[in-house]
XYZ file of C-alpha atoms in Angstrom:
452
model
C -81.957 -3.199 -13.916
C -82.917 -3.238 -10.238
C -85.370 -0.397 -9.606
C -84.819 0.447 -5.984
C -85.164 4.178 -5.314
C -81.373 4.652 -5.294
C -81.198 3.321 -8.836
C -83.675 5.772 -10.358
C -81.045 8.552 -10.952
C -78.855 5.872 -12.632
C -81.794 4.819 -14.727
C -82.442 8.423 -15.870
C -78.768 8.744 -16.966
C -78.965 5.303 -18.649
C -82.064 6.387 -20.630
C -80.179 9.448 -21.843
C -77.245 7.233 -22.947
C -79.519 4.904 -24.760
C -81.166 7.795 -26.604
C -77.779 9.094 -27.721
C -76.738 5.604 -28.886
C -80.009 5.352 -30.930
C -79.182 8.547 -32.826
C -80.296 11.521 -30.651
C -77.914 14.482 -30.603
C -79.273 15.579 -27.233
C -81.635 14.069 -24.666
C -83.254 14.702 -21.309
C -85.037 12.252 -19.023
C -87.528 12.991 -16.227
C -88.546 10.351 -13.692
C -91.373 10.919 -11.273
C -92.616 8.704 -8.475
C -95.253 9.383 -5.889
C -97.637 8.093 -3.292
C -101.022 9.805 -2.606
C -103.564 9.234 0.120
C -106.968 10.865 0.680
C -109.431 10.310 3.537
C -112.943 11.820 2.890
C -115.636 11.990 5.588
C -119.107 13.426 5.426
C -121.635 13.960 8.172
C -119.285 12.322 10.633
C -118.918 9.080 8.640
C -116.079 7.855 6.364
C -117.106 8.343 2.824
C -114.022 6.933 1.075
C -110.319 6.295 1.475
C -108.058 6.436 -1.602
C -104.443 5.318 -1.833
C -102.427 5.408 -5.128
C -98.857 5.115 -6.187
C -97.320 6.031 -9.475
C -93.969 5.933 -11.208
C -93.111 6.926 -14.685
C -90.329 8.166 -17.016
C -90.439 10.751 -19.768
C -87.843 11.309 -22.462
C -87.345 14.247 -24.815
C -84.719 14.036 -27.538
C -83.283 16.226 -30.278
C -81.911 15.168 -33.608
C -80.422 18.442 -34.668
C -83.293 20.852 -34.319
C -86.015 18.280 -34.544
C -87.723 17.197 -31.334
C -89.362 14.006 -30.262
C -90.851 12.987 -26.879
C -92.296 9.875 -25.277
C -93.091 8.483 -21.826
C -93.760 5.209 -20.115
C -94.933 3.811 -16.798
C -93.138 0.533 -17.639
C -89.625 0.947 -16.333
C -88.502 -2.545 -17.428
C -85.750 -2.740 -20.039
C -88.390 -3.468 -22.714
C -90.462 -0.491 -21.658
C -87.539 1.836 -21.667
C -86.412 0.570 -25.117
C -89.871 1.270 -26.537
C -89.886 4.739 -25.064
C -86.518 5.553 -26.662
C -87.609 4.117 -30.010
C -90.899 6.127 -29.933
C -89.037 9.371 -29.246
C -86.599 8.775 -32.073
C -89.360 7.948 -34.521
C -91.369 11.059 -33.588
C -88.274 13.279 -33.991
C -87.743 11.859 -37.467
C -91.147 13.061 -38.751
C -91.229 16.533 -37.066
C -90.056 19.691 -38.744
C -86.957 21.577 -37.660
C -87.347 24.412 -35.199
C -84.432 26.918 -35.006
C -85.226 27.731 -31.376
C -85.386 24.109 -30.084
C -82.634 22.805 -27.922
C -81.367 22.349 -24.423
C -80.152 25.320 -22.304
C -76.602 26.465 -22.816
C -73.986 24.469 -20.888
C -73.246 27.352 -18.530
C -76.916 27.589 -17.562
C -77.297 24.318 -15.677
C -77.137 23.922 -11.944
C -79.128 23.513 -8.714
C -79.552 25.416 -5.493
C -77.461 23.705 -2.789
C -78.721 22.753 0.674
C -81.979 21.583 2.155
C -84.905 23.560 0.817
C -87.388 22.031 3.322
C -89.468 20.335 0.611
C -89.799 16.935 2.326
C -91.002 16.066 5.775
C -90.663 12.459 6.916
C -93.628 12.788 9.318
C -95.996 12.720 6.308
C -95.133 9.141 5.400
C -95.336 8.154 9.082
C -98.934 9.338 9.589
C -101.238 6.441 10.283
C -104.653 6.121 8.619
C -106.611 6.542 11.861
C -105.009 9.870 12.509
C -105.765 11.095 8.987
C -109.460 10.096 9.316
C -109.726 11.582 12.814
C -108.173 14.887 11.612
C -110.783 15.155 8.845
C -113.599 14.233 11.254
C -112.433 16.883 13.804
C -112.473 19.619 11.100
C -115.998 18.704 9.993
C -117.234 18.393 13.549
C -115.886 21.826 14.462
C -117.850 23.230 11.500
C -121.060 21.370 12.254
C -121.018 22.380 15.924
C -120.056 25.974 15.349
C -123.638 27.216 14.955
C -127.196 25.722 14.805
C -127.535 27.184 11.278
C -124.835 24.824 10.043
C -127.218 22.139 8.908
C -125.241 20.031 6.472
C -121.722 19.294 5.099
C -120.202 18.487 1.796
C -117.549 16.731 3.721
C -113.966 17.069 4.940
C -110.837 15.768 3.341
C -107.322 15.002 4.608
C -104.796 14.463 1.804
C -101.110 13.540 1.710
C -98.624 13.307 -1.093
C -95.000 12.091 -1.032
C -92.942 12.204 -4.225
C -89.567 12.210 -5.886
C -88.458 14.121 -9.029
C -85.365 13.068 -10.967
C -83.893 14.767 -14.038
C -80.846 14.074 -16.143
C -79.663 15.292 -19.563
C -76.957 14.712 -22.130
C -75.037 17.849 -21.108
C -73.977 16.332 -17.794
C -76.690 17.630 -15.561
C -78.282 15.219 -13.125
C -80.379 16.120 -10.021
C -83.189 14.933 -7.841
C -85.321 16.053 -4.901
C -88.034 14.623 -2.613
C -91.158 16.503 -1.647
C -94.197 16.046 0.592
C -97.298 17.845 1.594
C -100.517 17.359 3.477
C -103.725 19.266 3.397
C -106.943 19.466 5.293
C -110.266 21.051 4.116
C -113.957 21.157 4.936
C -117.090 22.492 3.237
C -120.023 23.202 5.566
C -123.556 24.234 4.454
C -125.404 26.902 6.369
C -129.192 27.531 6.335
C -131.385 30.343 7.532
C -134.989 30.076 6.378
C -135.000 29.633 2.628
C -131.350 30.770 2.313
C -128.732 28.079 1.932
C -125.090 28.835 1.410
C -121.812 26.814 1.412
C -118.143 27.833 1.786
C -114.864 26.173 2.604
C -111.557 26.545 4.325
C -108.339 24.698 4.012
C -104.750 24.452 5.320
C -101.739 22.963 3.612
C -98.144 22.394 4.666
C -95.053 20.380 3.769
C -95.330 18.525 7.124
C -98.156 17.678 9.516
C -96.903 20.021 12.183
C -97.309 22.956 9.846
C -101.114 22.555 9.494
C -103.597 24.892 11.204
C -105.643 22.909 13.780
C -108.741 21.018 12.460
C -110.879 23.058 14.877
C -109.584 26.241 13.370
C -110.270 24.994 9.815
C -113.792 23.902 10.727
C -114.751 27.110 12.606
C -113.304 29.332 9.808
C -115.240 27.396 7.126
C -118.429 27.680 9.247
C -118.016 31.441 9.708
C -117.451 31.958 6.002
C -120.602 29.942 5.173
C -122.700 31.808 7.761
C -121.699 35.290 6.600
C -123.030 34.456 3.099
C -126.539 33.799 4.269
C -129.418 35.912 2.990
C -127.545 37.647 0.176
C -129.020 40.529 -1.762
C -128.379 41.905 -5.272
C -127.239 45.417 -5.347
C -127.843 48.109 -7.935
C -125.310 48.439 -10.746
C -122.714 51.072 -9.667
C -119.059 51.999 -9.716
C -117.430 51.553 -6.248
C -114.108 50.539 -4.715
C -113.606 46.774 -4.826
C -111.638 44.851 -2.170
C -110.371 41.414 -3.051
C -109.708 39.156 0.012
C -106.509 37.031 -0.301
C -108.369 33.997 -1.679
C -109.764 36.046 -4.601
C -106.750 38.334 -4.976
C -104.743 35.232 -5.888
C -106.845 34.847 -9.044
C -105.649 38.257 -10.206
C -102.057 36.885 -9.910
C -103.140 33.924 -12.120
C -104.266 36.407 -14.711
C -101.004 38.375 -14.368
C -98.980 35.103 -14.688
C -100.650 34.425 -18.035
C -99.860 38.049 -19.099
C -96.060 37.688 -18.278
C -95.838 34.114 -19.589
C -93.189 33.956 -22.270
C -95.357 32.138 -24.786
C -98.035 34.857 -24.485
C -95.419 37.467 -25.022
C -93.770 35.979 -28.158
C -97.156 35.363 -29.674
C -98.235 38.927 -28.860
C -101.253 37.492 -26.916
C -100.798 39.685 -23.819
C -101.556 43.247 -22.971
C -98.034 43.375 -21.376
C -96.168 42.398 -24.619
C -93.502 45.030 -25.429
C -93.908 46.832 -22.090
C -90.658 45.941 -20.290
C -89.333 48.948 -18.397
C -92.699 50.694 -18.513
C -95.015 51.601 -15.593
C -97.884 49.125 -15.822
C -99.253 49.250 -12.279
C -99.526 51.320 -9.077
C -96.077 52.105 -7.593
C -97.253 50.181 -4.475
C -97.252 46.966 -6.438
C -94.244 44.641 -6.417
C -94.690 41.128 -7.875
C -92.069 38.470 -7.314
C -91.525 34.948 -8.546
C -89.202 33.101 -6.179
C -88.557 29.345 -6.286
C -85.875 29.506 -3.602
C -87.866 30.119 -0.430
C -87.454 27.069 1.841
C -90.558 25.085 2.600
C -92.925 26.754 0.235
C -95.038 25.023 -2.444
C -93.428 26.607 -5.537
C -89.827 25.947 -4.382
C -87.437 23.569 -6.147
C -83.596 23.397 -6.494
C -83.808 23.467 -10.285
C -86.443 23.877 -12.982
C -87.591 21.254 -15.460
C -84.625 21.907 -17.801
C -81.959 21.609 -15.100
C -81.551 25.363 -14.654
C -81.165 26.644 -11.117
C -84.236 28.115 -9.454
C -84.025 31.769 -8.700
C -85.804 34.933 -7.492
C -87.173 37.068 -10.313
C -88.814 40.462 -9.691
C -91.552 40.660 -12.295
C -93.017 44.068 -11.334
C -91.066 46.414 -9.138
C -92.900 49.428 -7.709
C -95.276 49.350 -10.690
C -92.606 48.932 -13.406
C -92.585 45.767 -15.534
C -89.097 44.346 -15.041
C -89.201 40.798 -16.371
C -91.228 38.154 -18.175
C -91.160 34.504 -17.035
C -89.270 32.318 -19.502
C -88.017 28.867 -20.331
C -85.156 28.369 -22.768
C -87.434 28.171 -25.838
C -89.387 31.339 -25.064
C -86.161 33.149 -24.167
C -84.545 32.238 -27.573
C -87.725 33.350 -29.393
C -87.465 36.736 -27.654
C -83.662 37.028 -27.782
C -83.458 36.835 -23.946
C -82.145 34.406 -21.317
C -84.243 31.794 -19.455
C -85.544 32.868 -15.980
C -85.450 29.244 -14.738
C -89.232 28.827 -15.235
C -89.332 25.647 -17.304
C -92.119 23.325 -16.248
C -93.294 19.989 -17.622
C -94.977 16.769 -16.898
C -93.426 13.548 -17.999
C -93.910 14.088 -21.688
C -93.596 16.747 -24.310
C -91.581 20.005 -24.465
C -91.155 22.043 -21.386
C -93.746 24.806 -20.851
C -93.530 27.711 -18.477
C -94.535 27.619 -14.777
C -94.101 29.858 -11.809
C -92.393 29.215 -8.506
C -93.733 31.020 -5.495
C -95.578 33.822 -7.351
C -96.720 36.585 -4.964
C -97.405 40.195 -4.324
C -95.181 41.797 -1.633
C -97.294 42.733 1.353
C -98.241 46.313 2.316
C -98.661 47.862 5.753
C -102.414 48.140 6.252
C -104.528 45.382 7.867
C -107.624 44.161 6.044
C -109.633 45.844 8.772
C -107.943 49.234 8.259
C -108.538 48.959 4.440
C -112.290 48.226 4.954
C -112.670 50.895 7.577
C -111.638 53.577 5.130
C -114.407 52.693 2.557
C -117.855 54.342 2.964
C -119.401 52.174 0.182
C -117.821 49.296 -1.671
C -117.692 45.590 -2.437
C -115.594 42.977 -0.596
C -115.132 39.965 -2.953
C -114.925 36.489 -1.350
C -115.763 34.280 -4.402
C -115.294 34.651 -8.154
C -117.075 32.621 -10.885
C -116.614 32.167 -14.593
C -113.604 32.956 -16.831
C -114.345 36.332 -18.378
C -110.778 37.546 -18.636
C -109.105 38.416 -21.977
C -105.291 38.557 -21.564
C -104.797 40.122 -24.990
C -106.989 43.204 -24.283
C -107.014 42.999 -20.497
C -110.891 43.046 -20.426
C -112.153 41.681 -17.117
C -115.679 40.567 -16.218
C -116.474 37.826 -13.710
C -119.390 36.721 -11.603
C -118.869 37.514 -7.993
C -120.162 37.051 -4.430
C -119.067 38.635 -1.193
C -120.031 41.326 1.375
C -121.070 44.869 0.962
C -118.964 47.481 2.803
C -121.071 50.324 4.346
C -119.562 52.965 6.461
C -116.310 51.086 6.943
C -117.936 47.769 8.001
C -118.928 44.484 6.335
C -122.734 45.062 6.294
C -124.529 42.244 4.366
C -124.003 39.448 1.932
C -124.105 40.071 -1.841
C -124.382 37.432 -4.583
C -125.196 37.158 -8.281
C -123.368 40.241 -9.356
C -120.571 40.805 -11.911
C -117.425 42.904 -11.453
C -116.046 44.410 -14.565
C -113.049 46.466 -15.577
C -109.764 46.181 -17.467
C -106.600 44.572 -16.060
C -104.558 47.465 -17.300
C -106.708 50.022 -15.375
C -107.061 47.637 -12.394
C -103.255 47.358 -11.976
C -102.848 51.139 -12.267
C -105.876 51.718 -9.974
C -104.589 49.483 -7.232
C -104.852 51.828 -4.186
C -103.999 49.741 -1.147
C -102.137 46.445 -0.524
C -102.786 44.591 2.712
C -100.328 43.216 5.256
C -101.968 39.751 5.339
C -99.786 37.831 2.919
C -99.952 34.028 3.515
C -98.881 31.105 1.408
C -101.648 28.458 1.020
C -100.139 27.262 -2.230
C -97.572 28.546 -4.729
C -99.571 31.627 -5.537
C -100.212 34.216 -2.778
C -101.579 37.717 -2.457
C -102.653 39.848 0.438
C -105.903 41.822 0.530
C -106.038 44.253 -2.400
C -108.194 47.422 -2.884
C -108.877 48.697 -6.363
C -110.096 52.291 -6.458
C -113.059 51.713 -8.734
C -114.744 48.905 -10.702
C -118.216 48.385 -12.078
C -120.354 46.155 -9.920
C -123.277 44.916 -12.108
C -126.407 43.885 -10.207
C -130.023 44.605 -10.808
């Protein structure tokens, strides 16, 4: 079969037909293709250029309630035949699962129209421009202040891809996507104190990026403000998470509302639907329908239309995030959150997962705190989703009399996610999407900051 791009949707449908002919009662095929480019510079010199292309197909089949999955990067007739045979053989030796199966026929579909996921300018960018953009970002950082003495480099990356999905229930869909990103990591020095930090920008198209000069200056400012950190005494104070660290709290929350954590009773939010679990200022949304954002798609990885799901509304837990399997285990309906790579059963992913913004600026939030900790970096993984216990290494700035006073490092912040959600006092107005998870500045009334 000729494998021009226009034939890949036909190939996906052909794979499904072959699987049915080989004995499958249901089948679904995913095909992914993509091209990636990365230009890395360091200390004003090109460090490396990487270019890679990939193309592969994945097949999941059912024989009754038995599942088998296989994938291949060989899209020749021989490669496809081997993939189908492997999936059938695997299904033959697996045990039946009463909850396995494709979504119900009335659940398939896709959001119509252009979702702004693909920008042709990304493919058209020439290599010189990519290198120059990375160099400009690093140069802006290096020249921002004499105390910026070194650099861990700058990187300009692009990705262009296509996702195709077809199943034996008549669903077939595809979409193209693109993005580019720019980042730089300067190193600041003052006497014996050396600190690094970074900044980045990401967009579906080149025109949506922040300027390289802005990226470099922001990264430099962040590295400089970390110089000469101190260790504070252990105390209980208000803690403010800047957007970059606030996003990690959303990562923890996603794990807690993940359908598999719920049906396994491995989440502190299991059995809490309809209950108040957070401050009434908190509304958390999962929305895969917002044009141009990084968690947007017309359909999920089971062919179910993407949608907007309110997870927490004014502090009340409204929904978990589910694929078809988790929904059946819980006696619910899928929320269109199936996510998978080329092989295996679908897992659960999020779309654009975010906290709705509040009204106060970060400056107003900080100005109201006589003594507190502003967190700019988190380290370690001390979060227990079952109990909610939270303890992580942290660095940032101390708030004194409503101002950012001095750098702090080598401390831990500790609490419990249940109490942190309920103790969320203020939500900032500075919501920005630099990826598919986004949060504004968040102030939690009290946490333990462990220092000396």
